Structures are given as C-alpha cells and as structure tokens.
C-alpha cells in the first residue's frame, strides 16, 4: 500500500485508527480456547467486527512467537485474512546487519505480505537498507517510544544538543523518503510532537500509547497531524480486550467505532 | 546454564567458540533440499560434527523466520537437538516494552529453551527487565556492533563525552550483573576492547565478526579476554558454509577444529 493509497483509505473511512492485535492467549475468551487455533479465531472475529472503523492492523510478533509454531501460523493466517484493504504492520522491532536484515525483509515482506515493519535503529543504516529495497513497502523506525525508560538513551544529546531520537530521524531521512519511511513517536510524548514535525513535516508517524499507556487521542491528534493527516494512531488492549466475555468482538467494534467517530471530527 | 557452567565448559573443551547457525535455505547442499525440513537436517549434521569443538550455538532467528512456519519449527527442533551441553543463544535482537518483552521472554526462555537472547537496548530498561526475571537465563545487549554503520548512532557522545555504546554498558550494570548480562562487541572493533574492559572487567562478551566480516581471532582474543576467559567468539559462515558439497559437515568440523586449536593455546 503506497502513500496515496493510505491517504485514500483515511479519507474514505474518516479514520486513522490502527488496531493492535496483541493477542494474548491468556486473555482470549474461554469459548475460543477449544478452537484449533485460538489466536487466529480471536483475530478473525476482531477483524470482522472492526474493519470498517480502522485503516490499519498492527500485529505484535511477540504474542505469536510465545505460542511457537502455532502462533507463527496464526500470524501468517491473520495477515492473509486482513487482505489488501488495510495497511498491515508487523510490530517486530527487528534490527540486524545486512545479510540478516535481508532475511527479515524476506520473512515479513515476501514470505508474509506485510505492508510495513517496525525497526530498531541501534545498528544504523545497514539494518534498514535491505527493507527499503522492497517497492511499496515501509520501514517504521523507532524514534521516541512511549515507555518510561525511553529516556535511558533516546534523550542523550550529541555535541550539537541533538537528542538521539532526533539523530535517528535526521539520519534516516538520508536513507529513504516520506514514501517508504515512517517513525514511531509515543502518544505519551505529546510535548515533543512539534519538535518532531519541524524535522519531518511530511512523514507519517505511527503513534502507540493511547489508552492503556495514558495518551489522549484529541491532544495527540491536534499536536501531531499534518495537512494530509500524517498519523496512524494505534490502540491495542482498549479495543481487543474491551470485553472478556463472548461479546468481545461487539465490544471491540464499539470501542473502535468510538475512536473512529472522534477521528472523523 | 549459569556462569560457572559456562566457564567449566570452556575449560573442558579448551574452546570459547560459538557457532552461528545462520542457516540460509539457499546455501544448503542440494542433497538435503528434499529432506522434510532441510534447515533442520542441515543443522543436525553441523551440530553432530562440531559439538566437540564449541561451547555455544547461536541461532540467528531471521534465517528461520524467512521460511515461515517450517523455519520456526526448524528453530524449535534445533534447540532441542543441541540439548543442555551447550550454551544456546537466540540471536533475535528483540527489544520492546514491558508486556511485549514478557511475551518475547516467554517465547525464547519458556516455549523454547534458549539460555540467552540478544537484545537491542534502544528502548531502555523496560525492554530488558522482563528477561532478567528468568533465573539461569541471560540477556546479551548490543553495545558496539561489527557492522560499518554501527557508527551512525553508537558513537554519539553525551555531555560527559561518553559514546552511546558506553552509556548502554554503564546503564545496564544497574539492571543486572555479570551473571545474567553479556554484551555484544564486534570483532571488527578491537581498538575499543580496552575501553570496554575498563567498564566491565568481569562480564562475558559475545564477539561476532570473525572471518567473513574481517575480525582476526588472535588479536580479538588477546585484547578482550579476562582472567576467566570472559568471551564467546562467534563464527557463522566460515564454518557452516566451509563446503557447499556433500562434505559440508566434515568441512565445518575441520574449520571449527582449527579455531578450537587456536583457542586452546
């Protein structure tokens, strides 16, 4: 899905919602636990009930890897089930050197048909380049993350008083463009959005941290949007675990719809 | 495998060799391509022929993920096949926040029985803590990597003239100890080993970059060892692809043995 396609979907649905499929086997309603693949059954029900309200799904690889081969199968099948109507993100936070990065790119863009992958930038350009070779695919680099200990390293300033997260944003602009790179900026870091937008007015931002982590949708949107929207706001737990009962899919739809309505204003 | 067990294995085998199972399906000899799981068959043959010469195997997750479900299965079965005689490292370079890191720890330490996992430190303490909760397991943090673009961020200095890789080493000492944390320092960065050893005289270092990437075993060892050895030196391609013919396992054994002999001096 290219830049224009994403924008078109956002306009069509009046939504820039990304739903995070952090599907924890222990939080799946008991009625689904006897399914041949509970994670997949849960995801299918969530996708069926929410696909009109969101433009993107983000699959958090950790929750599938924890279930071994069956989890990996659930991930592969979930990507297929979503299809090409939504922007599908592998929240994998991979990051390794050249020949290994080639293999990760193959895994997520070729073996599976994700549109995008999140990447940790610690190893620099070598670890991102192999992903940028894929036409129509996206690399989403961690810049300023939503967690408390983001400050351990991301605010370390260089001799020009440029914190690490800005160095990442600044360097990455030499590697790719606003048509194949996005950045993660956490919803809990709203005071930094204006700084980020000075460096990258055009790029899409993937913004996690709404809801469970404390970010506020209205404030986040106001501070981070650009003229073509330019943001994907992720919500995971608030939507997919809105109910722990058999009405989980309807409850998820209701939460997703609430966010979509807020976004349509 | 705890600190004392690793040291005991190193003394027993007169080796601190770690063999990297970066098993690329396209480099597996044609005679194995018809096996039900070619990656697994290849790994078993390599392990059988090399296990006397090394103390550790490092499984590079990317090469397995690129093969989808069958690759994940090959990884799980390889870990079981190695057994508890060797220190088994998941070279996964994961790094994510709390509840997601919990799931990665479950995947690699519980669902699979790895002894250690490599972690990217960009997100700070939150992304490492969940792994440190597992008794007898290890977190191996990227500090100074062997690739060319390591310099993009790892040498960015803070206001005390402390480059990022040293901040990582220094911070991480508050999170764990030399009994549950190791650091990756690339073999191509020998001029920095003395700096690293000033900060962490006791910790184990995992050192990739020998061979294909240009690092020299003798020089690396001389500059990085401590009194209890304190290093695991990884070689992947030079060993596992020593021959592309049906004698690949013998050729791998021969290369591994050469390194073991050098290490025994």
Coordinates of C-alpha atoms in Angstrom, one line a residue:
Chain A
X1 CA 0.0 0.0 0.0
X2 CA 1.6 3.3 -1.1
X3 CA 1.4 6.8 0.4
X4 CA -1.6 7.8 -1.8
X5 CA -3.5 4.5 -1.0
X6 CA -3.1 5.1 2.7
X7 CA -4.4 8.7 2.4
X8 CA -7.3 7.5 0.3
X9 CA -8.3 4.9 2.9
X10 CA -8.1 7.5 5.7
X11 CA -10.4 9.8 3.7
X12 CA -12.8 7.1 2.8
X13 CA -13.2 5.8 6.4
X14 CA -12.7 9.2 8.2
X15 CA -10.3 7.2 10.4
X16 CA -6.6 7.0 11.1
X17 CA -7.0 4.2 13.6
X18 CA -4.6 1.3 13.7
X19 CA -5.8 -1.7 15.8
X20 CA -3.0 -3.6 17.6
X21 CA -3.5 -7.3 17.5
X22 CA -1.5 -8.0 20.7
X23 CA -3.4 -11.3 21.0
X24 CA -2.5 -12.8 24.4
X25 CA -3.7 -16.4 24.5
X26 CA -4.5 -16.0 28.2
X27 CA -6.9 -13.1 27.5
X28 CA -8.9 -14.9 24.8
X29 CA -12.5 -15.7 26.0
X30 CA -12.8 -19.3 27.2
X31 CA -15.3 -20.2 24.4
X32 CA -12.5 -19.8 21.9
X33 CA -9.9 -21.8 23.8
X34 CA -11.0 -25.0 22.2
X35 CA -10.7 -23.7 18.6
X36 CA -7.9 -25.3 16.6
X37 CA -6.0 -22.0 16.7
X38 CA -7.5 -19.8 19.4
X39 CA -5.3 -16.7 18.4
X40 CA -6.4 -16.9 14.8
X41 CA -10.1 -17.4 15.7
X42 CA -9.9 -14.4 18.0
X43 CA -8.2 -12.2 15.4
X44 CA -10.7 -13.2 12.7
X45 CA -13.6 -12.2 14.9
X46 CA -11.9 -8.9 15.9
X47 CA -11.1 -8.1 12.2
X48 CA -14.7 -8.9 11.1
X49 CA -16.2 -6.6 13.6
X50 CA -13.7 -3.7 13.4
X51 CA -12.5 -3.5 9.8
X52 CA -14.9 -0.6 8.9
X53 CA -13.5 1.6 11.6
X54 CA -9.8 1.3 11.1
X55 CA -7.3 1.7 8.2
X56 CA -4.6 -0.4 9.7
X57 CA -3.9 -3.5 11.8
X58 CA -0.6 -3.9 13.7
X59 CA 0.4 -7.4 14.6
X60 CA 2.7 -7.6 17.6
X61 CA 5.0 -10.5 16.8
X62 CA 5.9 -11.3 20.4
X63 CA 2.4 -12.6 21.3
X64 CA 2.6 -15.1 18.4
X65 CA 6.2 -16.2 19.0
X66 CA 5.3 -17.0 22.6
X67 CA 2.9 -19.7 21.1
X68 CA 5.6 -21.3 19.0
X69 CA 4.8 -22.8 15.6
X70 CA 1.0 -22.5 16.2
X71 CA 1.5 -18.8 16.9
X72 CA 3.5 -18.2 13.8
X73 CA 0.8 -19.9 11.8
X74 CA -1.8 -17.6 13.4
X75 CA 0.3 -14.6 12.4
X76 CA 0.6 -15.8 8.8
X77 CA -3.1 -16.5 8.5
X78 CA -4.1 -13.3 10.1
X79 CA -2.1 -11.3 7.5
X80 CA -3.9 -13.2 4.8
X81 CA -7.3 -12.7 6.4
X82 CA -6.9 -9.0 6.6
X83 CA -6.2 -8.9 2.9
X84 CA -5.2 -5.8 0.9
X85 CA -7.9 -3.4 2.2
X86 CA -5.8 -2.3 5.3
X87 CA -2.3 -1.3 5.9
X88 CA -0.7 -4.2 7.8
X89 CA 2.2 -3.5 10.1
X90 CA 4.5 -6.2 11.6
X91 CA 5.3 -4.7 15.0
X92 CA 8.5 -6.7 15.1
X93 CA 11.2 -4.1 16.1
X94 CA 13.8 -6.1 14.2
X95 CA 17.3 -4.6 13.6
X96 CA 20.3 -6.5 12.4
X97 CA 23.1 -6.2 9.8
X98 CA 22.9 -6.6 6.1
X99 CA 22.6 -10.3 5.3
X100 CA 20.5 -10.9 8.3
X101 CA 18.3 -7.9 7.6
X102 CA 17.8 -9.3 4.1
X103 CA 16.3 -12.4 5.7
X104 CA 14.0 -10.4 8.0
X105 CA 12.8 -8.4 5.0
X106 CA 12.1 -11.7 3.1
X107 CA 10.2 -13.0 6.1
X108 CA 7.9 -10.1 6.5
X109 CA 7.6 -8.7 3.0
X110 CA 7.8 -11.8 0.9
X111 CA 7.0 -15.0 2.9
X112 CA 4.3 -12.9 4.6
X113 CA 2.7 -10.0 2.9
X114 CA 3.0 -7.2 5.5
X115 CA 3.0 -3.6 4.2
X116 CA 5.3 -2.4 6.9
X117 CA 7.6 -3.4 9.7
X118 CA 8.8 -1.6 12.8
X119 CA 12.6 -1.4 13.1
X120 CA 15.0 -0.6 16.0
X121 CA 17.7 1.8 14.6
X122 CA 20.6 1.0 17.0
X123 CA 22.7 -0.6 14.3
X124 CA 22.3 2.2 11.8
X125 CA 21.7 2.4 8.1
X126 CA 22.9 -1.3 7.3
X127 CA 20.0 -2.5 9.3
X128 CA 17.3 -0.5 7.4
X129 CA 18.6 -0.5 3.8
X130 CA 17.5 -4.1 3.0
X131 CA 13.9 -3.3 3.8
X132 CA 13.9 -0.1 1.7
X133 CA 14.7 -2.2 -1.4
X134 CA 11.1 -3.5 -1.5
X135 CA 8.9 -1.3 -3.6
X136 CA 5.6 -0.3 -2.0
X137 CA 6.8 -1.5 1.5
X138 CA 7.5 0.6 4.5
X139 CA 10.1 0.8 7.3
X140 CA 8.8 2.3 10.6
X141 CA 11.7 3.4 12.7
X142 CA 11.6 3.7 16.5
X143 CA 12.3 7.4 17.3
X144 CA 10.7 8.4 20.6
X145 CA 8.9 5.5 22.3
X146 CA 6.0 5.6 24.7
X147 CA 7.6 3.7 27.6
X148 CA 9.0 5.2 30.8
X149 CA 12.6 4.1 30.2
X150 CA 12.6 5.6 26.7
X151 CA 14.6 8.3 28.4
X152 CA 17.5 5.9 29.2
X153 CA 19.0 6.5 25.8
X154 CA 16.7 8.4 23.4
X155 CA 17.3 11.8 25.1
X156 CA 21.1 11.5 25.1
X157 CA 22.3 14.6 23.3
X158 CA 25.2 14.9 21.0
X159 CA 27.6 17.9 20.8
X160 CA 25.0 19.9 18.8
X161 CA 22.5 19.4 21.6
X162 CA 20.5 17.0 19.4
X163 CA 19.0 14.1 21.3
X164 CA 19.4 10.6 20.0
X165 CA 15.8 10.3 18.7
X166 CA 16.4 13.4 16.6
X167 CA 19.6 12.0 15.3
X168 CA 17.6 8.9 14.2
X169 CA 15.0 10.9 12.5
X170 CA 17.6 13.1 10.8
X171 CA 19.9 10.3 9.6
X172 CA 17.0 8.2 8.4
X173 CA 16.0 11.0 6.0
X174 CA 19.2 10.3 4.1
X175 CA 18.2 6.6 3.8
X176 CA 14.7 6.9 2.5
X177 CA 11.8 9.3 1.9
X178 CA 8.3 10.1 3.3
X179 CA 7.1 7.5 0.9
X180 CA 8.9 4.5 2.4
X181 CA 9.8 5.5 6.0
X182 CA 7.6 6.3 9.0
X183 CA 8.6 6.9 12.6
X184 CA 7.2 5.7 15.9
X185 CA 6.5 8.5 18.3
X186 CA 4.7 7.6 21.5
X187 CA 1.4 9.2 22.5
X188 CA 2.8 9.8 26.0
X189 CA 5.3 12.2 24.5
X190 CA 3.0 14.9 23.1
X191 CA 5.3 17.8 24.2
X192 CA 7.8 16.6 21.6
X193 CA 5.5 16.4 18.6
X194 CA 6.2 19.9 17.5
X195 CA 10.0 19.2 17.6
X196 CA 9.4 16.1 15.5
X197 CA 7.2 17.9 13.0
X198 CA 9.9 20.6 12.5
X199 CA 12.2 17.8 11.2
X200 CA 9.7 15.8 9.3
X201 CA 6.6 17.7 8.3
X202 CA 5.6 15.2 5.6
X203 CA 6.3 11.8 7.1
X204 CA 3.7 9.6 8.6
X205 CA 4.0 8.9 12.4
X206 CA 2.9 5.7 14.0
X207 CA 1.6 6.6 17.4
X208 CA 1.2 4.0 20.1
X209 CA 0.4 4.6 23.7
X210 CA -3.3 5.8 23.5
X211 CA -5.5 4.3 26.3
X212 CA -3.7 1.7 28.5
X213 CA -0.5 3.7 28.4
X214 CA -2.2 7.0 29.1
X215 CA -2.1 9.0 25.8
X216 CA -5.1 11.2 25.0
X217 CA -6.4 10.9 21.4
X218 CA -7.6 14.5 21.0
X219 CA -4.4 16.1 22.3
X220 CA -2.2 13.7 20.3
X221 CA -4.1 14.3 17.1
X222 CA -4.0 18.1 17.5
X223 CA -0.3 18.2 18.1
X224 CA 0.9 15.6 15.5
X225 CA -1.3 15.8 12.4
X226 CA -0.2 17.4 9.2
X227 CA -2.2 18.6 6.2
X228 CA -2.6 15.2 4.8
X229 CA -3.3 13.6 8.2
X230 CA 0.1 12.0 8.5
X231 CA -0.6 9.9 11.5
X232 CA -1.7 6.4 12.4
X233 CA -2.9 6.1 16.0
X234 CA -2.7 2.7 17.5
X235 CA -4.9 1.2 20.2
X236 CA -4.5 -2.4 21.2
X237 CA -5.7 -3.5 24.6
X238 CA -8.5 -0.9 24.9
X239 CA -10.1 -2.3 21.8
X240 CA -9.4 -6.0 21.6
X241 CA -9.9 -6.7 25.4
X242 CA -12.9 -4.3 25.8
X243 CA -14.8 -7.3 27.0
X244 CA -13.5 -10.7 28.2
X245 CA -16.8 -12.4 27.5
X246 CA -18.4 -13.8 24.4
X247 CA -19.4 -10.3 23.3
X248 CA -15.6 -9.4 22.9
X249 CA -16.0 -8.7 19.1
X250 CA -19.0 -6.4 19.5
X251 CA -17.3 -4.7 22.4
X252 CA -14.2 -4.2 20.3
X253 CA -16.3 -2.8 17.5
X254 CA -18.0 -0.4 19.8
X255 CA -14.6 0.9 21.2
X256 CA -13.1 1.1 17.7
X257 CA -16.2 3.0 16.4
X258 CA -15.9 5.5 19.3
X259 CA -12.4 6.3 18.3
X260 CA -13.4 6.5 14.6
X261 CA -16.1 9.0 15.5
X262 CA -13.6 11.1 17.5
X263 CA -11.3 10.9 14.5
X264 CA -13.9 11.9 12.0
X265 CA -14.5 15.3 13.6
Chain B
X1 CA 23.5 -22.6 32.0
X2 CA 25.0 -20.4 34.7
X3 CA 28.3 -18.5 34.8
X4 CA 30.2 -21.4 36.5
X5 CA 28.8 -23.9 34.0
X6 CA 29.9 -21.8 31.0
X7 CA 33.4 -21.5 32.5
X8 CA 33.5 -25.2 33.1
X9 CA 32.6 -26.0 29.5
X10 CA 35.2 -23.6 28.2
X11 CA 37.9 -25.3 30.4
X12 CA 36.8 -28.8 29.5
X13 CA 36.8 -28.2 25.7
X14 CA 39.6 -25.6 25.7
X15 CA 37.3 -23.6 23.4
X16 CA 35.3 -20.4 23.6
X17 CA 33.9 -20.9 20.2
X18 CA 30.3 -20.1 19.4
X19 CA 29.0 -21.5 16.1
X20 CA 26.4 -19.3 14.4
X21 CA 23.6 -21.3 12.7
X22 CA 22.7 -18.7 10.1
X23 CA 21.2 -21.4 8.1
X24 CA 20.2 -20.0 4.7
X25 CA 18.0 -22.4 2.8
X26 CA 19.7 -21.3 -0.5
X27 CA 23.1 -22.4 0.7
X28 CA 22.1 -25.8 1.9
X29 CA 23.6 -28.6 -0.3
X30 CA 21.2 -29.9 -2.9
X31 CA 21.3 -33.4 -1.4
X32 CA 19.4 -32.0 1.7
X33 CA 16.9 -29.9 -0.2
X34 CA 14.5 -32.9 -0.5
X35 CA 14.5 -33.5 3.3
X36 CA 11.2 -32.9 5.1
X37 CA 12.9 -29.9 6.8
X38 CA 16.2 -29.0 5.0
X39 CA 17.2 -26.4 7.6
X40 CA 16.8 -28.8 10.4
X41 CA 18.6 -31.6 8.6
X42 CA 21.5 -29.3 7.9
X43 CA 21.7 -28.1 11.5
X44 CA 21.7 -31.6 12.9
X45 CA 24.6 -32.6 10.6
X46 CA 26.5 -29.5 11.6
X47 CA 25.8 -30.0 15.3
X48 CA 26.8 -33.6 15.2
X49 CA 30.1 -32.8 13.5
X50 CA 31.1 -29.7 15.5
X51 CA 29.8 -30.2 19.1
X52 CA 33.1 -31.2 20.5
X53 CA 34.8 -28.0 19.3
X54 CA 32.4 -25.4 20.5
X55 CA 30.8 -24.4 23.8
X56 CA 27.9 -22.5 22.3
X57 CA 25.5 -22.4 19.3
X58 CA 23.9 -19.1 18.2
X59 CA 20.7 -19.4 16.2
X60 CA 20.0 -16.4 14.0
X61 CA 16.2 -16.1 14.1
X62 CA 16.0 -14.2 10.8
X63 CA 17.0 -17.2 8.7
X64 CA 14.2 -19.3 10.2
X65 CA 11.5 -16.6 10.1
X66 CA 12.2 -16.2 6.4
X67 CA 11.0 -19.8 5.9
X68 CA 7.7 -19.2 7.8
X69 CA 6.1 -22.0 9.9
X70 CA 8.6 -24.6 8.7
X71 CA 11.5 -22.4 9.7
X72 CA 10.1 -21.7 13.1
X73 CA 9.8 -25.5 13.5
X74 CA 13.4 -26.0 12.4
X75 CA 14.5 -23.5 15.1
X76 CA 12.5 -25.2 17.9
X77 CA 13.8 -28.6 16.9
X78 CA 17.4 -27.3 16.6
X79 CA 17.3 -26.0 20.2
X80 CA 16.0 -29.4 21.4
X81 CA 18.7 -31.2 19.4
X82 CA 21.5 -29.2 20.9
X83 CA 20.3 -30.2 24.4
X84 CA 21.8 -28.9 27.6
X85 CA 25.5 -29.5 26.8
X86 CA 26.0 -26.1 25.0
X87 CA 25.1 -22.5 25.7
X88 CA 22.3 -21.8 23.2
X89 CA 21.8 -18.2 22.1
X90 CA 18.8 -16.8 20.3
X91 CA 20.3 -14.1 18.1
X92 CA 17.0 -12.3 17.9
X93 CA 17.9 -8.7 18.7
X94 CA 14.4 -8.2 20.2
X95 CA 13.6 -5.0 22.2
X96 CA 10.1 -3.9 23.2
X97 CA 8.3 -2.5 26.2
X98 CA 7.2 -4.4 29.3
X99 CA 4.1 -6.5 28.4
X100 CA 5.5 -7.3 24.9
X101 CA 9.0 -8.1 26.3
X102 CA 7.3 -10.5 28.7
X103 CA 6.0 -12.4 25.7
X104 CA 9.4 -12.5 24.0
X105 CA 10.9 -13.8 27.2
X106 CA 8.2 -16.5 27.3
X107 CA 8.9 -17.3 23.6
X108 CA 12.6 -17.8 23.9
X109 CA 13.1 -18.9 27.5
X110 CA 9.9 -20.9 28.1
X111 CA 8.3 -22.1 24.9
X112 CA 11.8 -22.7 23.6
X113 CA 14.6 -23.5 26.0
X114 CA 17.3 -21.0 24.9
X115 CA 19.9 -20.0 27.5
X116 CA 20.3 -16.5 26.2
X117 CA 18.8 -13.9 23.8
X118 CA 20.4 -10.9 22.1
X119 CA 18.6 -7.6 22.8
X120 CA 18.6 -4.2 21.2
X121 CA 18.8 -1.6 24.0
X122 CA 17.1 1.4 22.3
X123 CA 14.0 1.4 24.5
X124 CA 16.0 1.1 27.7
X125 CA 15.5 -0.8 31.0
X126 CA 11.8 -1.7 30.4
X127 CA 12.8 -3.7 27.4
X128 CA 15.4 -5.8 29.3
X129 CA 13.9 -6.3 32.8
X130 CA 11.4 -9.0 31.8
X131 CA 14.2 -11.2 30.5
X132 CA 16.2 -10.8 33.7
X133 CA 13.4 -12.3 35.8
X134 CA 14.3 -15.7 34.4
X135 CA 16.7 -17.5 36.7
X136 CA 19.7 -19.0 34.9
X137 CA 18.9 -17.2 31.7
X138 CA 21.0 -14.4 30.0
X139 CA 20.4 -11.1 28.2
X140 CA 23.0 -10.2 25.7
X141 CA 22.8 -6.5 24.9
X142 CA 24.1 -4.9 21.7
X143 CA 26.8 -2.5 22.7
X144 CA 29.3 -1.9 19.8
X145 CA 28.3 -3.9 16.7
X146 CA 30.6 -5.2 14.0
X147 CA 28.8 -3.5 11.0
X148 CA 30.0 -0.4 9.2
X149 CA 27.0 1.8 10.1
X150 CA 27.4 1.0 13.8
X151 CA 28.9 4.4 13.9
X152 CA 25.6 6.1 12.9
X153 CA 24.5 6.2 16.5
X154 CA 26.7 4.1 18.7
X155 CA 29.5 6.7 18.9
X156 CA 27.2 9.6 19.6
X157 CA 28.7 11.2 22.7
X158 CA 26.8 12.7 25.6
X159 CA 27.8 15.8 27.6
X160 CA 30.4 13.7 29.5
X161 CA 32.0 12.6 26.3
X162 CA 30.6 9.1 26.8
X163 CA 29.6 7.4 23.5
X164 CA 26.2 5.7 23.3
X165 CA 27.7 2.2 23.5
X166 CA 29.3 3.1 26.8
X167 CA 26.1 4.5 28.1
X168 CA 24.4 1.2 27.3
X169 CA 27.1 -0.7 29.1
X170 CA 27.1 1.6 32.0
X171 CA 23.3 1.8 32.4
X172 CA 22.9 -2.0 32.0
X173 CA 25.1 -2.6 35.0
X174 CA 22.3 -1.1 37.1
X175 CA 19.8 -3.6 35.7
X176 CA 21.7 -6.8 36.1
X177 CA 25.0 -8.4 36.9
X178 CA 27.9 -10.3 35.2
X179 CA 25.9 -13.4 36.0
X180 CA 22.9 -12.6 33.8
X181 CA 24.0 -9.9 31.3
X182 CA 26.6 -10.1 28.5
X183 CA 27.4 -7.6 25.8
X184 CA 27.9 -7.8 22.1
X185 CA 31.1 -6.2 20.9
X186 CA 32.1 -6.7 17.3
X187 CA 35.4 -8.3 16.3
X188 CA 36.0 -5.5 13.9
X189 CA 36.2 -3.0 16.8
X190 CA 39.3 -4.4 18.5
X191 CA 40.6 -0.9 19.3
X192 CA 37.7 -0.4 21.7
X193 CA 38.1 -3.6 23.7
X194 CA 40.3 -2.0 26.3
X195 CA 37.7 0.8 26.8
X196 CA 35.0 -1.8 27.2
X197 CA 37.1 -3.9 29.7
X198 CA 37.6 -0.8 31.8
X199 CA 33.9 -0.6 32.3
X200 CA 33.1 -4.3 32.6
X201 CA 36.2 -6.4 33.6
X202 CA 34.0 -9.3 34.7
X203 CA 31.2 -9.6 32.1
X204 CA 31.2 -12.0 29.2
X205 CA 31.4 -10.5 25.7
X206 CA 29.8 -12.1 22.7
X207 CA 32.1 -11.3 19.8
X208 CA 30.8 -11.7 16.2
X209 CA 32.6 -10.6 13.1
X210 CA 35.4 -13.1 12.9
X211 CA 36.1 -14.4 9.4
X212 CA 33.6 -13.2 6.8
X213 CA 33.4 -9.7 8.4
X214 CA 37.2 -9.4 8.8
X215 CA 38.0 -9.8 12.5
X216 CA 41.1 -11.7 13.5
X217 CA 40.8 -14.4 16.2
X218 CA 44.2 -14.0 17.8
X219 CA 44.1 -10.2 18.0
X220 CA 40.5 -10.2 19.2
X221 CA 41.2 -12.8 21.9
X222 CA 44.4 -11.0 23.2
X223 CA 42.5 -7.7 23.5
X224 CA 39.2 -8.9 25.0
X225 CA 39.9 -11.8 27.3
X226 CA 39.8 -11.6 31.1
X227 CA 41.2 -14.0 33.7
X228 CA 38.2 -16.4 33.5
X229 CA 38.2 -16.2 29.7
X230 CA 35.1 -13.9 29.5
X231 CA 34.5 -14.1 25.8
X232 CA 32.5 -16.2 23.4
X233 CA 33.7 -15.7 19.8
X234 CA 31.2 -16.4 17.1
X235 CA 31.8 -17.7 13.6
X236 CA 29.0 -18.5 11.3
X237 CA 29.5 -18.5 7.5
X238 CA 33.2 -19.6 7.7
X239 CA 32.2 -22.8 9.5
X240 CA 28.8 -23.8 8.3
X241 CA 29.4 -23.0 4.6
X242 CA 33.1 -24.2 4.6
X243 CA 32.0 -26.5 1.8
X244 CA 28.8 -26.4 -0.4
X245 CA 29.1 -30.1 -1.3
X246 CA 28.0 -33.2 0.5
X247 CA 31.1 -33.0 2.7
X248 CA 29.7 -29.8 4.3
X249 CA 29.6 -31.3 7.8
X250 CA 33.2 -32.6 7.7
X251 CA 34.4 -29.3 6.3
X252 CA 32.6 -27.4 9.1
X253 CA 34.2 -29.7 11.7
X254 CA 37.6 -29.1 10.2
X255 CA 37.1 -25.3 10.4
X256 CA 35.7 -25.4 13.9
X257 CA 38.6 -27.6 15.0
X258 CA 41.1 -25.2 13.5
X259 CA 39.5 -22.4 15.6
X260 CA 39.4 -24.6 18.7
X261 CA 43.1 -25.4 18.4
X262 CA 43.9 -21.7 18.1
X263 CA 41.8 -21.1 21.2
X264 CA 43.5 -23.9 23.2
X265 CA 46.9 -22.2 23.1

